[in-house]
């Protein structure tokens, strides 16, 4: 599976962005998808994930209802809608695929190249 993330950019605190991650391959609906992020000087951390098929969703505690993950299996795209963005959300955001949604990045098979999100006034 090859993944291509897009949609990053610069936004002011309180603003919104929607990230997209498109995938190749014919079995998109059969695997889980997740978004991770890596802030400057920090380790990669789990943000959110969505299971195979219709997809149960999971969120890190710091999301606090601000982010929404969704998937379009027909288009082979997973989205991350981020609202009420804070400077602490500044990071490179990565999409990843795997058999299940887990928080350990080592459990994922394929990764996108990352897209930079900068939240600053």
PDB file of C-alpha atoms in Angstrom:
ATOM      1  CA  UNK A   1       0.000   0.000   0.000  1.00  0.00           C
ATOM      2  CA  UNK A   2       1.247   3.446  -0.871  1.00  0.00           C
ATOM      3  CA  UNK A   3      -0.102   6.438   1.008  1.00  0.00           C
ATOM      4  CA  UNK A   4      -0.075  10.096   0.051  1.00  0.00           C
ATOM      5  CA  UNK A   5      -0.923  12.668   2.704  1.00  0.00           C
ATOM      6  CA  UNK A   6      -1.945  16.220   1.921  1.00  0.00           C
ATOM      7  CA  UNK A   7      -3.783  19.208   3.331  1.00  0.00           C
ATOM      8  CA  UNK A   8      -1.308  20.579   5.806  1.00  0.00           C
ATOM      9  CA  UNK A   9      -0.573  24.249   6.121  1.00  0.00           C
ATOM     10  CA  UNK A  10      -0.404  27.221   8.441  1.00  0.00           C
ATOM     11  CA  UNK A  11      -3.402  28.278  10.473  1.00  0.00           C
ATOM     12  CA  UNK A  12      -4.091  30.572  13.394  1.00  0.00           C
ATOM     13  CA  UNK A  13      -5.134  29.247  16.792  1.00  0.00           C
ATOM     14  CA  UNK A  14      -8.788  28.303  16.729  1.00  0.00           C
ATOM     15  CA  UNK A  15      -8.684  27.569  13.023  1.00  0.00           C
ATOM     16  CA  UNK A  16      -9.398  24.366  11.132  1.00  0.00           C
ATOM     17  CA  UNK A  17      -7.711  22.145   8.593  1.00  0.00           C
ATOM     18  CA  UNK A  18      -8.680  18.954   6.827  1.00  0.00           C
ATOM     19  CA  UNK A  19      -5.969  16.467   6.044  1.00  0.00           C
ATOM     20  CA  UNK A  20      -6.393  13.779   3.422  1.00  0.00           C
ATOM     21  CA  UNK A  21      -4.545  10.554   2.841  1.00  0.00           C
ATOM     22  CA  UNK A  22      -5.102   8.680  -0.384  1.00  0.00           C
ATOM     23  CA  UNK A  23      -4.122   5.047  -0.791  1.00  0.00           C
ATOM     24  CA  UNK A  24      -3.294   2.708  -3.599  1.00  0.00           C
ATOM     25  CA  UNK A  25      -4.313  -0.932  -3.705  1.00  0.00           C
ATOM     26  CA  UNK A  26      -7.556  -2.825  -4.018  1.00  0.00           C
ATOM     27  CA  UNK A  27      -8.166  -3.772  -0.391  1.00  0.00           C
ATOM     28  CA  UNK A  28      -8.509  -0.328   1.151  1.00  0.00           C
ATOM     29  CA  UNK A  29     -11.680  -1.161   3.053  1.00  0.00           C
ATOM     30  CA  UNK A  30     -10.100  -4.171   4.741  1.00  0.00           C
ATOM     31  CA  UNK A  31      -7.477  -2.373   6.778  1.00  0.00           C
ATOM     32  CA  UNK A  32      -7.350   0.101   9.580  1.00  0.00           C
ATOM     33  CA  UNK A  33      -6.041   3.609   9.104  1.00  0.00           C
ATOM     34  CA  UNK A  34      -4.524   5.972  11.592  1.00  0.00           C
ATOM     35  CA  UNK A  35      -3.048   9.410  11.909  1.00  0.00           C
ATOM     36  CA  UNK A  36       0.079  10.013  13.940  1.00  0.00           C
ATOM     37  CA  UNK A  37       1.994  13.198  14.492  1.00  0.00           C
ATOM     38  CA  UNK A  38       5.502  14.191  15.400  1.00  0.00           C
ATOM     39  CA  UNK A  39       6.016  17.576  16.986  1.00  0.00           C
ATOM     40  CA  UNK A  40       9.476  19.180  17.000  1.00  0.00           C
ATOM     41  CA  UNK A  41      11.693  17.433  19.505  1.00  0.00           C
ATOM     42  CA  UNK A  42       9.088  14.805  20.379  1.00  0.00           C
ATOM     43  CA  UNK A  43       8.361  11.202  19.496  1.00  0.00           C
ATOM     44  CA  UNK A  44       5.716  10.178  17.034  1.00  0.00           C
ATOM     45  CA  UNK A  45       2.356   9.869  18.780  1.00  0.00           C
ATOM     46  CA  UNK A  46      -1.010   8.389  17.952  1.00  0.00           C
ATOM     47  CA  UNK A  47      -3.723  10.919  17.136  1.00  0.00           C
ATOM     48  CA  UNK A  48      -6.668   8.919  15.860  1.00  0.00           C
ATOM     49  CA  UNK A  49      -7.578   5.740  14.012  1.00  0.00           C
ATOM     50  CA  UNK A  50     -10.461   4.132  12.202  1.00  0.00           C
ATOM     51  CA  UNK A  51     -11.090   0.442  11.839  1.00  0.00           C
ATOM     52  CA  UNK A  52     -11.723  -1.582   8.680  1.00  0.00           C
ATOM     53  CA  UNK A  53     -15.008  -1.349   6.789  1.00  0.00           C
ATOM     54  CA  UNK A  54     -17.418   1.131   8.300  1.00  0.00           C
ATOM     55  CA  UNK A  55     -14.776   1.793  10.907  1.00  0.00           C
ATOM     56  CA  UNK A  56     -14.939   2.204  14.646  1.00  0.00           C
ATOM     57  CA  UNK A  57     -13.062   5.352  15.544  1.00  0.00           C
ATOM     58  CA  UNK A  58     -10.510   5.958  18.284  1.00  0.00           C
ATOM     59  CA  UNK A  59      -8.974   9.182  19.514  1.00  0.00           C
ATOM     60  CA  UNK A  60      -6.103  10.188  21.720  1.00  0.00           C
ATOM     61  CA  UNK A  61      -7.148  11.947  24.895  1.00  0.00           C
ATOM     62  CA  UNK A  62      -5.580  15.232  23.836  1.00  0.00           C
ATOM     63  CA  UNK A  63      -7.960  15.463  20.864  1.00  0.00           C
ATOM     64  CA  UNK A  64     -10.804  16.334  23.254  1.00  0.00           C
ATOM     65  CA  UNK A  65     -13.512  16.255  20.576  1.00  0.00           C
ATOM     66  CA  UNK A  66     -11.693  18.656  18.251  1.00  0.00           C
ATOM     67  CA  UNK A  67     -10.702  16.175  15.529  1.00  0.00           C
ATOM     68  CA  UNK A  68     -12.775  13.804  13.405  1.00  0.00           C
ATOM     69  CA  UNK A  69     -11.439  10.904  11.367  1.00  0.00           C
ATOM     70  CA  UNK A  70     -13.459   9.461   8.517  1.00  0.00           C
ATOM     71  CA  UNK A  71     -12.880   7.228   5.546  1.00  0.00           C
ATOM     72  CA  UNK A  72     -14.288   6.981   2.033  1.00  0.00           C
ATOM     73  CA  UNK A  73     -13.674   3.417   0.934  1.00  0.00           C
ATOM     74  CA  UNK A  74     -14.855   4.051  -2.618  1.00  0.00           C
ATOM     75  CA  UNK A  75     -12.333   6.851  -3.071  1.00  0.00           C
ATOM     76  CA  UNK A  76      -9.667   5.148  -0.921  1.00  0.00           C
ATOM     77  CA  UNK A  77      -9.168   8.239   1.181  1.00  0.00           C
ATOM     78  CA  UNK A  78      -9.027   8.822   4.903  1.00  0.00           C
ATOM     79  CA  UNK A  79      -9.664  12.299   6.249  1.00  0.00           C
ATOM     80  CA  UNK A  80      -8.705  14.094   9.415  1.00  0.00           C
ATOM     81  CA  UNK A  81     -10.788  17.160  10.143  1.00  0.00           C
ATOM     82  CA  UNK A  82      -9.096  19.266  12.793  1.00  0.00           C
ATOM     83  CA  UNK A  83     -10.904  22.144  14.449  1.00  0.00           C
ATOM     84  CA  UNK A  84     -10.093  24.470  17.349  1.00  0.00           C
ATOM     85  CA  UNK A  85      -6.437  24.041  16.557  1.00  0.00           C
ATOM     86  CA  UNK A  86      -3.898  25.009  19.174  1.00  0.00           C
ATOM     87  CA  UNK A  87      -0.192  25.838  18.887  1.00  0.00           C
ATOM     88  CA  UNK A  88       0.488  22.487  20.576  1.00  0.00           C
ATOM     89  CA  UNK A  89      -0.991  20.772  17.519  1.00  0.00           C
ATOM     90  CA  UNK A  90       1.926  21.959  15.416  1.00  0.00           C
ATOM     91  CA  UNK A  91       3.539  18.821  13.985  1.00  0.00           C
ATOM     92  CA  UNK A  92       4.111  16.725  10.939  1.00  0.00           C
ATOM     93  CA  UNK A  93       1.060  14.505  10.533  1.00  0.00           C
ATOM     94  CA  UNK A  94       1.416  11.017   9.090  1.00  0.00           C
ATOM     95  CA  UNK A  95      -1.163   8.523   7.923  1.00  0.00           C
ATOM     96  CA  UNK A  96      -0.576   4.813   8.314  1.00  0.00           C
ATOM     97  CA  UNK A  97      -2.259   1.494   7.605  1.00  0.00           C
ATOM     98  CA  UNK A  98      -2.370  -1.730   9.531  1.00  0.00           C
ATOM     99  CA  UNK A  99      -4.659  -4.618  10.431  1.00  0.00           C
ATOM    100  CA  UNK A 100      -5.990  -2.961  13.602  1.00  0.00           C
ATOM    101  CA  UNK A 101      -6.071   0.452  15.245  1.00  0.00           C
ATOM    102  CA  UNK A 102      -3.376   0.485  17.902  1.00  0.00           C
ATOM    103  CA  UNK A 103      -1.326   3.285  19.407  1.00  0.00           C
ATOM    104  CA  UNK A 104       2.089   1.722  18.765  1.00  0.00           C
ATOM    105  CA  UNK A 105       3.486   3.017  15.465  1.00  0.00           C
ATOM    106  CA  UNK A 106       5.559  -0.165  15.122  1.00  0.00           C
ATOM    107  CA  UNK A 107       2.343  -2.128  14.425  1.00  0.00           C
ATOM    108  CA  UNK A 108       1.603  -0.271  11.193  1.00  0.00           C
ATOM    109  CA  UNK A 109       2.710  -1.551   7.828  1.00  0.00           C
ATOM    110  CA  UNK A 110       2.703   1.468   5.538  1.00  0.00           C
ATOM    111  CA  UNK A 111       3.210   5.163   6.085  1.00  0.00           C
ATOM    112  CA  UNK A 112       2.563   8.295   4.135  1.00  0.00           C
ATOM    113  CA  UNK A 113       5.244  10.929   3.743  1.00  0.00           C
ATOM    114  CA  UNK A 114       3.777  13.378   6.259  1.00  0.00           C
ATOM    115  CA  UNK A 115       2.215  16.781   5.940  1.00  0.00           C
ATOM    116  CA  UNK A 116       3.184  19.755   8.083  1.00  0.00           C
ATOM    117  CA  UNK A 117       0.611  21.550  10.204  1.00  0.00           C
ATOM    118  CA  UNK A 118       1.664  24.826  11.800  1.00  0.00           C
ATOM    119  CA  UNK A 119      -0.595  26.596  14.270  1.00  0.00           C
ATOM    120  CA  UNK A 120       0.627  30.057  15.103  1.00  0.00           C
ATOM    121  CA  UNK A 121      -0.654  33.567  15.555  1.00  0.00           C
TER     122      UNK A 121
END
